[in-house]
Coordinates of C-alpha atoms in Angstrom, one line a residue:
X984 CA 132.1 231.9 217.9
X985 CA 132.4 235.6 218.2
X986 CA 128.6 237.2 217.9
X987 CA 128.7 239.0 214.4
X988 CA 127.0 242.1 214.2
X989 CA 124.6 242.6 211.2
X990 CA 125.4 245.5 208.9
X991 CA 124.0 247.0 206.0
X992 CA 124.8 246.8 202.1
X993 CA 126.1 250.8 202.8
X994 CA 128.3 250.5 205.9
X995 CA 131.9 251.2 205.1
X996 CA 135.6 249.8 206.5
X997 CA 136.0 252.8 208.4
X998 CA 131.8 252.8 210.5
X999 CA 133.4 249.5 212.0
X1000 CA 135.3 250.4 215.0
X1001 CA 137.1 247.8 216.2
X1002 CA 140.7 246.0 214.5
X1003 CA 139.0 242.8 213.7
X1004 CA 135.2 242.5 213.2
X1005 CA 132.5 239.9 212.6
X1006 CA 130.4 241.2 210.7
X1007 CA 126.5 239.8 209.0
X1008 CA 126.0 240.8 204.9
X1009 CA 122.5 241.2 204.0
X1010 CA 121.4 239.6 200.6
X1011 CA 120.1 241.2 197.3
X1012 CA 122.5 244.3 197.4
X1013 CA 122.1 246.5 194.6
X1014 CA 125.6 245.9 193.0
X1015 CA 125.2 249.0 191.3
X1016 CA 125.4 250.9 194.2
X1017 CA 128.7 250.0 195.9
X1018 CA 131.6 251.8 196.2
X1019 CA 134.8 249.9 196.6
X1020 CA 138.4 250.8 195.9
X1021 CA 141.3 248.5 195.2
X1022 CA 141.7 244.8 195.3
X1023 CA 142.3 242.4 198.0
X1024 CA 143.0 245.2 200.8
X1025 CA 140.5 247.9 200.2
X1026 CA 140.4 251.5 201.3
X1027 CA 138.6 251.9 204.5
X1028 CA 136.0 254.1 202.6
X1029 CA 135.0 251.0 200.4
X1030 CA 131.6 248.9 201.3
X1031 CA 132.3 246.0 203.4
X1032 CA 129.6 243.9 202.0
X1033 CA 131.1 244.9 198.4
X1034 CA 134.5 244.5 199.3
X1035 CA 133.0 240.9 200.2
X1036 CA 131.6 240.4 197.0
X1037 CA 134.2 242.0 195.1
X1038 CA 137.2 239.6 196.5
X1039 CA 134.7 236.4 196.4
X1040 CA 134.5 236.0 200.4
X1041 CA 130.3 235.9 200.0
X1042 CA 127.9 235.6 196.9
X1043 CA 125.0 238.3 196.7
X1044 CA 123.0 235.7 199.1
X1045 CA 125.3 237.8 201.6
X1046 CA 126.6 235.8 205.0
X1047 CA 129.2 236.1 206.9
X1048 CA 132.5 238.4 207.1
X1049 CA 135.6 238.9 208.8
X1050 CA 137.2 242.8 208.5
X1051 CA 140.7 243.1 209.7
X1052 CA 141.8 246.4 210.0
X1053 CA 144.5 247.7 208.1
X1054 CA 147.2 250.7 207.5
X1055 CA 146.4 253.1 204.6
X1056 CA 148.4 252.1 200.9
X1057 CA 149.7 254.5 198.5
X1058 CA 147.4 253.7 196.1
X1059 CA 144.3 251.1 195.4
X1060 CA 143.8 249.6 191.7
X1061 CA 141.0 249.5 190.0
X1062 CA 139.7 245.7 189.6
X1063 CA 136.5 244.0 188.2
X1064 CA 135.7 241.3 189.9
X1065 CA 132.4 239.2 190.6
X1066 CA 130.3 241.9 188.9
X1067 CA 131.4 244.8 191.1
X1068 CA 133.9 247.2 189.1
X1069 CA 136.2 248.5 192.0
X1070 CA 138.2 252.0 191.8
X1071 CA 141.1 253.1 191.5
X1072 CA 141.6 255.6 194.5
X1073 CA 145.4 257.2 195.5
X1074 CA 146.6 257.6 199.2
X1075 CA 143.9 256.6 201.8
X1076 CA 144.4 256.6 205.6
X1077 CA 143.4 253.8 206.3
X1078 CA 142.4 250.4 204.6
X1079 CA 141.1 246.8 205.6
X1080 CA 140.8 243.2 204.2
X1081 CA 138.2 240.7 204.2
X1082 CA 137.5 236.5 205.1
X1083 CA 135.4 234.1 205.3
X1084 CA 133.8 234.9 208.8
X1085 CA 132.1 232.7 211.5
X1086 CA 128.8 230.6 210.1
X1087 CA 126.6 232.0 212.4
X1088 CA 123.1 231.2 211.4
X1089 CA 121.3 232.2 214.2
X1090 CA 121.5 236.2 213.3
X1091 CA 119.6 237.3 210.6
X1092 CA 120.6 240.2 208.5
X1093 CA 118.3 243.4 209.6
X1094 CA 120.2 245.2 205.8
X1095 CA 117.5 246.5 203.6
X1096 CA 117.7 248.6 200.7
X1097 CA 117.6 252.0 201.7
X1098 CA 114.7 253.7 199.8
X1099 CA 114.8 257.5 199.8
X1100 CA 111.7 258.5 201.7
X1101 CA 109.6 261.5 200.3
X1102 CA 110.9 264.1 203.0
X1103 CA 108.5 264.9 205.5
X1104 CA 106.9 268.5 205.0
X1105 CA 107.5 269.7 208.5
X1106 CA 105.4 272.5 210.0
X1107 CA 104.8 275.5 207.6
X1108 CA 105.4 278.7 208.8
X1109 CA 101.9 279.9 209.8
X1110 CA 102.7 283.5 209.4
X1111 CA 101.8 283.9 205.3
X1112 CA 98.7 282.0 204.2
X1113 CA 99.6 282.7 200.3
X1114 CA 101.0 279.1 199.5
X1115 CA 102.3 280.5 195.9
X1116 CA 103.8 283.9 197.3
X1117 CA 105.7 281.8 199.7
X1118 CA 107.1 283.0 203.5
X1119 CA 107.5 286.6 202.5
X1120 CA 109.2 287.4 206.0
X1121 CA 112.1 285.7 204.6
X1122 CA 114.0 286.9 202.2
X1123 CA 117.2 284.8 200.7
X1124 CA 118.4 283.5 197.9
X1125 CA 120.3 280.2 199.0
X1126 CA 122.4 277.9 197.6
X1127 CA 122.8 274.5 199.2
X1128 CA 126.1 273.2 198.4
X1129 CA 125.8 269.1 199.0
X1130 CA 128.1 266.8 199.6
X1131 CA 128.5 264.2 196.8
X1132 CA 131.7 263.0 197.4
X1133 CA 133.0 259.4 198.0
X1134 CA 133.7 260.6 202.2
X1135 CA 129.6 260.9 202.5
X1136 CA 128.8 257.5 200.1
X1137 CA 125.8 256.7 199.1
X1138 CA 123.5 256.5 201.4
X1139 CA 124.5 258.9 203.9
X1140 CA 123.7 260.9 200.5
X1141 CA 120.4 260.4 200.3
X1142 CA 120.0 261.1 203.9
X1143 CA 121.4 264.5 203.0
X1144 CA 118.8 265.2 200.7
X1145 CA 116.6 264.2 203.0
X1146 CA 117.4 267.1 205.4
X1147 CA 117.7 269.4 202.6
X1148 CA 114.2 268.9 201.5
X1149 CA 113.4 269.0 205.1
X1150 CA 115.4 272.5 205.4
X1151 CA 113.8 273.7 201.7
X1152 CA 110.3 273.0 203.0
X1153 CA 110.2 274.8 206.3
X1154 CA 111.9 278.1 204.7
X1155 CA 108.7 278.3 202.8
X1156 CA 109.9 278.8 199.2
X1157 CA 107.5 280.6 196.4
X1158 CA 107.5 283.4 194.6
X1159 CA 108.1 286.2 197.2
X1160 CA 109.6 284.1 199.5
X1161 CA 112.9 282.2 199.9
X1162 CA 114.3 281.2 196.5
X1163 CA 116.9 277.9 196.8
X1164 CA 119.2 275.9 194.1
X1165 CA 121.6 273.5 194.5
X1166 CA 125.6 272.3 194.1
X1167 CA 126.6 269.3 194.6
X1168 CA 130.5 269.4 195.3
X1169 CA 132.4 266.6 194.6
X1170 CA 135.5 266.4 191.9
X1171 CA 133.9 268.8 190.0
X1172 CA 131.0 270.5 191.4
X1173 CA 128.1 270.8 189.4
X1174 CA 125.2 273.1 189.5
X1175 CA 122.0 270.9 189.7
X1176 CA 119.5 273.5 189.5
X1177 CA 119.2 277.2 190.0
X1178 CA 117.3 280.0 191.8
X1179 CA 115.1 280.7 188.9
X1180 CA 114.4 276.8 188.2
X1181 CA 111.3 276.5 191.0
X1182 CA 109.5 278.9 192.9
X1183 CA 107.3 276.1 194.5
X1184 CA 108.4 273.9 197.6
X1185 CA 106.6 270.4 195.7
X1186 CA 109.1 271.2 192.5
X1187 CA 112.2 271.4 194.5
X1188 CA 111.2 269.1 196.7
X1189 CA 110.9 266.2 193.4
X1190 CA 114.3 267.7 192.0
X1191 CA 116.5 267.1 195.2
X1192 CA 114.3 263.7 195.4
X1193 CA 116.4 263.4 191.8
X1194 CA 119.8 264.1 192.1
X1195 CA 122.4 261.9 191.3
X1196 CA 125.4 260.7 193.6
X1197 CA 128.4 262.1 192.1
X1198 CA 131.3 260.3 194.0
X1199 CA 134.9 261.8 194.3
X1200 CA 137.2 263.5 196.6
X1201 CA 135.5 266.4 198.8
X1202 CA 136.9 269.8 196.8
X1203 CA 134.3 271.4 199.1
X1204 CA 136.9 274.8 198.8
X1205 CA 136.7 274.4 194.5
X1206 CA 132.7 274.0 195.0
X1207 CA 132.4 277.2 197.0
X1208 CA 134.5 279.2 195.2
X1209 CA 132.7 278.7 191.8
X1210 CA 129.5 278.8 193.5
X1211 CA 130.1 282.6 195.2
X1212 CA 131.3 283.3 191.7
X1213 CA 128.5 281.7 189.4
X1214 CA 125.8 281.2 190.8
X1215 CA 124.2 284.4 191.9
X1216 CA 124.2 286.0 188.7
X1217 CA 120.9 288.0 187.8
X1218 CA 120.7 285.8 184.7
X1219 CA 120.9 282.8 187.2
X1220 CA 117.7 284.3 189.0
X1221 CA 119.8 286.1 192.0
X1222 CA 117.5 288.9 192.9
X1223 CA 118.6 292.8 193.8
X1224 CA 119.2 293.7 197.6
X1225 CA 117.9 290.2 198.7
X1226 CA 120.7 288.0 201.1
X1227 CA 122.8 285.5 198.8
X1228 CA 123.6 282.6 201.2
X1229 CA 125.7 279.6 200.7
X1230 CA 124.8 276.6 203.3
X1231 CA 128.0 273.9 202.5
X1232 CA 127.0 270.1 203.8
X1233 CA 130.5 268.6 205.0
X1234 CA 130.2 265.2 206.1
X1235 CA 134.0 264.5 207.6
X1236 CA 136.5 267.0 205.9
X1237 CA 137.3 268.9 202.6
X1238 CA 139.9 267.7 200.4
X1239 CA 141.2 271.2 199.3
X1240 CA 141.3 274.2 201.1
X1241 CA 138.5 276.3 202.0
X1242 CA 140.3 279.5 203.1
X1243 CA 141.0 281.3 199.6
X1244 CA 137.2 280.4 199.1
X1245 CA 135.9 281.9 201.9
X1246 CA 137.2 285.2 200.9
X1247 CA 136.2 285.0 197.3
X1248 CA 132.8 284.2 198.9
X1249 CA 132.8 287.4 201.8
X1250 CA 134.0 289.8 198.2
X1251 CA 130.9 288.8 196.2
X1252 CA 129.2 289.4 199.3
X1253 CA 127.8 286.1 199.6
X1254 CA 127.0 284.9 203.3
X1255 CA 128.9 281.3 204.2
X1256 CA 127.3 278.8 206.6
X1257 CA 128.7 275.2 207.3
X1258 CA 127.0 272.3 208.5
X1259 CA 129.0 269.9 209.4
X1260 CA 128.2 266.2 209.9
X1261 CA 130.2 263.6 211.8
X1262 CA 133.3 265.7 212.3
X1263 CA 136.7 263.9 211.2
X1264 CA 137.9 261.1 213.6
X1265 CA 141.3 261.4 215.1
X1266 CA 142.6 259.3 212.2
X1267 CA 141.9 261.6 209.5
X1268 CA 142.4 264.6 211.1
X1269 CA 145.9 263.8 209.6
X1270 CA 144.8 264.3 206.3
X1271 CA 142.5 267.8 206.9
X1272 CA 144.6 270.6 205.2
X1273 CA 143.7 273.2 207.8
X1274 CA 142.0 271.9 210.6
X1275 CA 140.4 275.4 211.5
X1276 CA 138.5 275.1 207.5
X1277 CA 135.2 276.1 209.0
X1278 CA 136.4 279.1 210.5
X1279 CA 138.5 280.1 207.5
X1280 CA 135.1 279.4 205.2
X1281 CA 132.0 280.8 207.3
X1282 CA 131.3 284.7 206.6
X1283 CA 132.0 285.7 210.2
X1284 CA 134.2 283.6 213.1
X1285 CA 131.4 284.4 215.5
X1286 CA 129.4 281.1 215.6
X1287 CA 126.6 282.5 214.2
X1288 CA 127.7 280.8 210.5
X1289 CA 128.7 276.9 211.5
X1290 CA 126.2 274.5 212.3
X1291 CA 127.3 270.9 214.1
X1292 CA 124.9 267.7 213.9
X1293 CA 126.2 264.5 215.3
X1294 CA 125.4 262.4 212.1
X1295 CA 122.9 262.0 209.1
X1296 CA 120.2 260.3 211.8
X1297 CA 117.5 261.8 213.4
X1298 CA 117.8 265.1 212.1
X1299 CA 114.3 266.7 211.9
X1300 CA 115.0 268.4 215.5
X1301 CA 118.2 270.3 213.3
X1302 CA 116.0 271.3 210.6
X1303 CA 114.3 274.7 212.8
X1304 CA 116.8 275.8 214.2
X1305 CA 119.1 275.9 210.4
X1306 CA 115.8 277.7 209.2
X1307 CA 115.4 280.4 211.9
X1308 CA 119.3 281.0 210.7
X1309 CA 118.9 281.4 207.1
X1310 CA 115.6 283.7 207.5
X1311 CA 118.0 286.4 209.9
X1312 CA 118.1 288.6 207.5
X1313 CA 119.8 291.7 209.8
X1314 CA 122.3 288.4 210.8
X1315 CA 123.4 288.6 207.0
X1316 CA 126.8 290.6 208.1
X1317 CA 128.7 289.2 204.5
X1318 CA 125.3 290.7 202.3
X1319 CA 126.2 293.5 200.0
X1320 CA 124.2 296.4 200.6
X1321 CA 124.7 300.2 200.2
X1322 CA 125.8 300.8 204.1
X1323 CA 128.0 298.5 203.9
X1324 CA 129.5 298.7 200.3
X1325 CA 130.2 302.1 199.6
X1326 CA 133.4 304.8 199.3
X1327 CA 132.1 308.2 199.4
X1328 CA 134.2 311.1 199.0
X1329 CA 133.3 314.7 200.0
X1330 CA 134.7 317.9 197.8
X1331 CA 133.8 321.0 200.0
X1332 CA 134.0 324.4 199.2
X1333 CA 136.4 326.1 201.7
X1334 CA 135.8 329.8 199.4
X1335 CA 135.8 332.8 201.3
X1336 CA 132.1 333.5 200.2
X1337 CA 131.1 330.4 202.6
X1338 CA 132.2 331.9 206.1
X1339 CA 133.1 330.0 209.0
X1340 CA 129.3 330.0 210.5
X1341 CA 128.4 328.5 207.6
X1342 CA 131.1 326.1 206.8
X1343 CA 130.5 324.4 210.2
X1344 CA 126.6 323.5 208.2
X1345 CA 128.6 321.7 205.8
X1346 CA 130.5 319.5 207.9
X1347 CA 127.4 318.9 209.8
X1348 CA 126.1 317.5 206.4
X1349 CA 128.7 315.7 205.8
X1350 CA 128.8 314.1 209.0
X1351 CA 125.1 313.2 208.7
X1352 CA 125.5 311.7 205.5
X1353 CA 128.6 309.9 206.8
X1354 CA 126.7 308.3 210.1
X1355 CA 124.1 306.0 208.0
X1356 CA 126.8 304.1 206.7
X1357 CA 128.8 301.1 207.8
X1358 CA 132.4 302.4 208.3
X1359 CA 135.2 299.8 208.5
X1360 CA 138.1 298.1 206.5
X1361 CA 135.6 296.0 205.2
X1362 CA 132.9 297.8 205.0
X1363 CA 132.3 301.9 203.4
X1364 CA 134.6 304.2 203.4
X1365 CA 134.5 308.0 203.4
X1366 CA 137.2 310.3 202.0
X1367 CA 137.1 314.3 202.3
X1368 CA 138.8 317.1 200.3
X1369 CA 138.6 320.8 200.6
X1370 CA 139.5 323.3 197.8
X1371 CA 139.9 326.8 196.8
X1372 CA 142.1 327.2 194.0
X1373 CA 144.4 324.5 196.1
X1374 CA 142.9 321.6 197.6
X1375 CA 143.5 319.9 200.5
X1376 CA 142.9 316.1 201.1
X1377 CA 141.1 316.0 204.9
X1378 CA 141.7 312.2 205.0
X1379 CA 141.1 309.4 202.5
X1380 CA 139.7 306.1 202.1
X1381 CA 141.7 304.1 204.1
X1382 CA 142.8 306.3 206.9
X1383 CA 139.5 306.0 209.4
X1384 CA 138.7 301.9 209.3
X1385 CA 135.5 303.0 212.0
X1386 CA 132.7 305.6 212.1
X1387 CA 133.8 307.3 215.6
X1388 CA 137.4 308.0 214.0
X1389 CA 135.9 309.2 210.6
X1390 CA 133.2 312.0 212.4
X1391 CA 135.8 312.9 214.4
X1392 CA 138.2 313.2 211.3
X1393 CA 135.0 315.7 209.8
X1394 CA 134.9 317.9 212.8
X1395 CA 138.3 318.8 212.5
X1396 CA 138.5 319.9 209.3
X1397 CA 139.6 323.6 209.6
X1398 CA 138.1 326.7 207.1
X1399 CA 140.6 327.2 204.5
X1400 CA 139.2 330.6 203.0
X1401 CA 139.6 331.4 199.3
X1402 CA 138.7 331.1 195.8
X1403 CA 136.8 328.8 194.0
X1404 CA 138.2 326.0 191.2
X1405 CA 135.8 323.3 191.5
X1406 CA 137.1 321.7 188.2
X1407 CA 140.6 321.3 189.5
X1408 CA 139.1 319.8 192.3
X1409 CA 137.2 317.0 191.1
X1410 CA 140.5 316.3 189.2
X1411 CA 142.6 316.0 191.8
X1412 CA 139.9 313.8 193.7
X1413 CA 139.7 311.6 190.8
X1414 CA 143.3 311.1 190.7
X1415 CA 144.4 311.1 194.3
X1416 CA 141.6 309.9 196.5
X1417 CA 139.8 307.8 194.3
X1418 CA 142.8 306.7 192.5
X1419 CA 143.8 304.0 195.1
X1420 CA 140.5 302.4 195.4
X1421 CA 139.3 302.1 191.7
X1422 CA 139.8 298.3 191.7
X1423 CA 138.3 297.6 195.2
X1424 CA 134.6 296.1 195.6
X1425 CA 132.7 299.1 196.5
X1426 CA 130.7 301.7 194.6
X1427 CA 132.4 305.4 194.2
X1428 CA 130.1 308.0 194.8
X1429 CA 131.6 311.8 194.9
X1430 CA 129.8 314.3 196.6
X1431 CA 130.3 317.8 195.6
X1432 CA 129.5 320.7 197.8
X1433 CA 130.0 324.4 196.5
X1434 CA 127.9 327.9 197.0
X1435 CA 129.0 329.8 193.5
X1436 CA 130.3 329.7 190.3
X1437 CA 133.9 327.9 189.3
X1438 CA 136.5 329.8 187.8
X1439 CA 137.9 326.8 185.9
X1440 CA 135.4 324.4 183.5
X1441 CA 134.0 321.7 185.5
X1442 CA 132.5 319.7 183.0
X1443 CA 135.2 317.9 181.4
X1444 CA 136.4 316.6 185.0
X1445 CA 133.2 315.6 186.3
X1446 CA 132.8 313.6 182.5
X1447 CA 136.1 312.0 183.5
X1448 CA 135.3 311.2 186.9
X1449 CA 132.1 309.4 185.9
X1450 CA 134.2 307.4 183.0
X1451 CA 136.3 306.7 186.1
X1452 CA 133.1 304.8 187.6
X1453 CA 132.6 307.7 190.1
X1454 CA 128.7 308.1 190.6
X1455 CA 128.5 312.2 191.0
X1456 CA 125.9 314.1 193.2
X1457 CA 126.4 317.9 193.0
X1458 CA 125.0 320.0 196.3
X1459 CA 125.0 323.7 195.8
X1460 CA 124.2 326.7 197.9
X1461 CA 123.6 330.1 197.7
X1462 CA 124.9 331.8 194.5
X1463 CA 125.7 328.1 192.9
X1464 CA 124.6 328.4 189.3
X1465 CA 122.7 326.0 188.5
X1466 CA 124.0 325.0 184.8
X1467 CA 127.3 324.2 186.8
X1468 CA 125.3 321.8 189.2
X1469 CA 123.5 319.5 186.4
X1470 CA 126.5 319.8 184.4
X1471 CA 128.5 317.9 187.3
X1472 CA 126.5 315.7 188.3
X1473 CA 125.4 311.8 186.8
X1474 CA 122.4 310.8 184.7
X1475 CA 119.8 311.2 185.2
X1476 CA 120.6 314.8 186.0
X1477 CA 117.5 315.2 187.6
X1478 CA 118.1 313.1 190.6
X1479 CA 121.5 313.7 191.5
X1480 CA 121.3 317.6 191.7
X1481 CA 120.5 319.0 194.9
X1482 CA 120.2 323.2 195.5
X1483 CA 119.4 325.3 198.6
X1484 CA 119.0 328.9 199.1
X1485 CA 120.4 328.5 202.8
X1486 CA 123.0 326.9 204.4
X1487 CA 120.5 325.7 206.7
X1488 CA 118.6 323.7 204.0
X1489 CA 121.2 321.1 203.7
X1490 CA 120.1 319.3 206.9
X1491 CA 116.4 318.2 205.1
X1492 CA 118.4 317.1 202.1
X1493 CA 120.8 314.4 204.1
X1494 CA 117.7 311.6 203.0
X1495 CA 117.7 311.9 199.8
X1496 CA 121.1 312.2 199.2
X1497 CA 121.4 308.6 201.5
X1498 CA 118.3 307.0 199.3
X1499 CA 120.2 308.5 196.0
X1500 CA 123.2 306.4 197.0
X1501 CA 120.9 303.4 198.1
X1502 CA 119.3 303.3 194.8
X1503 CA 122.2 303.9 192.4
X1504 CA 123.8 301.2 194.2
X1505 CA 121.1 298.6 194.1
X1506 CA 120.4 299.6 190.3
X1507 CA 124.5 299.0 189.3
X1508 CA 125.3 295.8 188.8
X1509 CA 126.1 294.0 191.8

C-alpha cells in the first residue's frame, strides 16, 4: 500500500500537496476545534481529520484517510454530522473529498493536541534597568492587527500569538516605554484590548495568551481601516507626539481591499507595517483583489514597512529584527508631527516705512522659519502674501510641493513699497490662501509680519481667521504698536506675540516662533 503520511487534527485540504493523498488521523481530536465547510466535498480550507469525521470515513479513534483533490464549488452547506457542525462557506478555490484510506498499522499517528506554550521572554533589552518604566529608548504606540480569520485556522493562530508575545516582550513594554493593544481582523474586527489596558509585558503577555479565534473571511483592508480610525484616540490611551504603528499579520491574502485603507491609515498619520506569512500559492493568487495589497497598505513603498517569514515555524530568529523596526522612531515617515504636518502662511509688510535693506531681513526670516519644516505634497506647506493697501499672493499652498522650490519662491519676492492695511490683509489670506486648504489634514498657522500701525481695524479679521482654525503669531518691528500685535494674535496672547526694535532681531526669534508652532500643534487635538 501507499505509505500514509501522519498529519495532525489541524492540517487542512489545501497543506496536502499532492491530487490524491494517504494520509494518518491522530485520535482524541478536540471536536470543538475543527473547522470544516460543506458536506461530502469540502472546501480545501476545512480539517482533513474533521472532514473525516464529519462524513463518517473514521471515528475520533482517528485511522486512516484518503484526500482526493478537488475543483472549488460555488458554495458548501452547512451540515451536522457525527458531532462536528460544519459551515456554510460561499465560493472557495479549491475543495477535496474523503475515503476510507489504506489500513496501515505500522505508522503511528505523531498528532497531538497543540497546547499554546507560554511564549518565551526572549532577551530584554539591556539598555533600561527600570522593569516598570519599560525600554524608554523606544517610543510607539502599536497596534498589532492579528489574523483571526478561517485562511490562518486554528492553530496557525495560536502560533501567531506566539510570535506576538514574542514581539511584545522584546519591545520592552511599561510605562515609559512601548505601549501595545491588539485587533484581531476577521469578519468583523474586534478590538481585544487597548493601549491604556497594560503597561506591563506579564499582563499582555496573559491577555494575548487569551484571545479567542474568531474565524471568517480575511477583511484585513475593513480591520485596518477602523483601526487607523479608532484606535489611537487619546481616550483609547494613544499618547501626544509618540509614533502610532499598525503591524497587520497576513497569513495568505486579504479578502477585501487594502488600498483605500492604506490611505485612511497614512491621513491619521498612522505608520503601516505588514508581516506576511506563507504568501498566497499560485492557486489563490486568483482570488487576491490586488495582488500588489502590501504595497498599496504599508506607509511607504520603500521596503522598510513589509516584513516576509516563510511560515508560523521557527520564528524566534524573526522576532529582532521586527523589534529593531518598530523602535526606529526617525523611520516613522507616516507619524504626524509638526514638520511634517503643517501649512504656514506668511503676511509681510511690503510698506514703504520697511525699505528694501530691511525687507531682505524679513525674507531671510521667513526663509529660516520655512527650512525646519518638511515641505512636500504630503507633507507642510508654506504660502506667502505681501500687502500694502493691496496685497499680493507670492505663492500659495500648493504651488512649491519641495523645500528648494519654496526658498527659492521667498528670495524672489520683490519690495512692493507702500501703505499699510494689515486688516485687509489677513482677510484676503483667510479667504484666498487659506481658503483652499481648510479641510486638508494639517494645522494653519498665519504668521504676520508688520513694522507700524494699520490704517484699517485688524481685530475683527484676525477673530475671524482664528474661528477659521488659523492659529495666529503676530511679529512686529520697529514702530509696530503693540495693542495691534496682542490684538492679532491667538490665546494665550502672551506666547504668540513677538516684537523687535531692529530688523536685525528677527534672526534670534526664528526658535521660538518654530517651538510656538511645535507646541500648539502637539497641544491641538491630533
Amino acid at each position: 500500500s501507499l505509505a500514509s503520511t501522519a498529519i495532525t487534527c489541524f492540517t487542512r485540504g489545501l497543506d496536502l500537496r499532492k491530487g490524491t493523498e494517504d494520509v494518518l488521523c491522530p485520535a482524541n481530536c478536540p471536536l470543538w476545534q475543527f473547522y470544516v465547510f460543506g458536506d461530502g466535498v469540502y472546501a480545501s480550507l476545512s480539517s482533513v481529520c474533521g472532514a473525516a469525521i464529519h462524513s463518517g470515513v473514521i471515528t475520533n479513534e482517528g485511522g486512516a484517510v484518503r484526500v482526493q483533490t478537488l475543483p472549488g464549488q460555488e458554495s458548501y452547506p452547512a451540515v451536522n454530522a457525527n458531532g462536528i457542525q460544519s459551515q456554510a462557506l460561499s465560493r472557495w478555490a479549491s475543495s477535496f473529498s474523503v475515503t476510507a484510506g489504506a489500513k496501515n498499522t505500522a505508522l503511528e499517528s505523531v498528532g497531538r493536541s497543540v497546547s499554546t506554550a507560554r511564549p518565551s521572554t526572549g532577551k530584554r533589552p539591556k539598555k533600561t534597568l527600570d522593569k516598570k518604566a519599560g525600554n524608554k529608548d523606544c517610543k510607539a504606540d502599536i497596534a498589532f492587527l492579528i489574523d483571526g480569520s478561517y485562511n490562518i485556522g486554528q492553530r496557525r493562530f495560536n502560533l501567531q500569538k506566539n510570535f506576538v508575545g514574542k514581539v511584545a516582550v522584546m519591545l520592552g513594554i511599561g510605562t515609559e516605554g512601548p505601549h501595545v493593544g491588539v485587533v484581531q481582523a476577521s469578519e468583523h474586527p474586534k478590538i481585544e484590548f487597548y493601549l491604556k489596558n497594560f503597561t506591563a509585558a506579564k499582563e499582555v503577555l496573559f491577555a494575548i495568551k487569551e484571545l479567542g479565534f474568531r474565524g471568517g473571511n480575511s477583511n484585513t483592508g475593513k480591520a485596518l481601516k477602523y483601526t487607523a480610525q479608532k484606535f489611537f484616540s487619546l481616550e483609547n490611551g494613544a499618547r501626544k507626539g509618540i509614533p502610532k504603528i499598525i503591524v497587520v499579520f497576513l497569513d495568505g491574502w486579504p479578502s477585501d481591499d487594502l488600498e483605500e485603507a492604506g490611505i485612511v491609515a497614512r491621513e491619521f498619520g498612522v505608520n503601516v507595517f505588514i508581516v506576511s506569512v506563507a504568501k498566497p500559492t499560485t492557486e489563490e493568487l486568483g482570488m487576491v483583489q490586488d495582488i500588489g495589497f502590501v504595497d498599496k497598505a504599508v506607509c511607504r513603498n520603500n521596503g522598510f514597512f513589509s516584513y516576509q517569514m516563510p511560515t508560523w515555524f521557527g520564528t524566534t530568529k524573526y522576532v529582532k529584527p521586527l523589534v529593531q523596526k518598530l523602535c526606529s522612531h526617525e523611520q516613522m515617515l507616516c507619524s504626524k508631527t509638526c514638520y511634517n504636518s503643517v501649512n504656514i502662511g506668511f503676511l509681510i509688510d511690503g510698506s514703504s516705512s520697511v525699505g528694501e535693506s530691511n525687507f531682505r531681513l524679513v525674507l531671510e526670516f521667513v526663509s529660516n522659519v520655512a527650512k525646519a519644516f518638511e515641505i512636500s505634497d504630503i507633507g507642510s506647506k508654506v504660502a506667502a502674501v505681501q500687502f500694502t493697501y493691496d496685497q499680493r499672493t507670492e505663492f500659495g499652498f500648493t504651488d512649491h510641493a519641495t523645500k528648494e522650490k519654496v526658498l527659492s519662491a521667498i528670495r524672489n519676492i520683490r519690495y512692493m513699497s507702500g501703505g499699510t492695511a494689515t486688516g485687509d490683509a489677513i482677510s484676503f489670506t483667510t479667504r484666498n490662501v487659506f481658503g483652499p486648504v481648510k479641510d486638508g489634514p494639517n494645522k494653519n498657522f498665519l504668521i504676520v509680519l508688520t513694522d507700524g500701525q494699520s490704517y484699517d481695524d485688524v481685530r475683527g479679521p484676525a477673530a475671524a481667521a482664528q474661528k477659521a482654525g488659523i492659529t495666529v503669531f503676530s511679529v512686529g518691528v520697529a514702530w509696530a504698536p503693540l495693542d495691534d500685535l496682542k490684538d492679532m494674535a491667538s490665546e494665550p496672547r502672551e506666547s504668540h506675540t513677538f516684537f523687535t526694535r531692529e530688523f536685525t532681531g528677527l534672526e534670534q526669534m526664528v526658535p521660538d516662533i518654530i517651538r510656538g508652532i511645535c507646541k500648539d500643534f502637539l497641544d491641538s487635538k491630533q
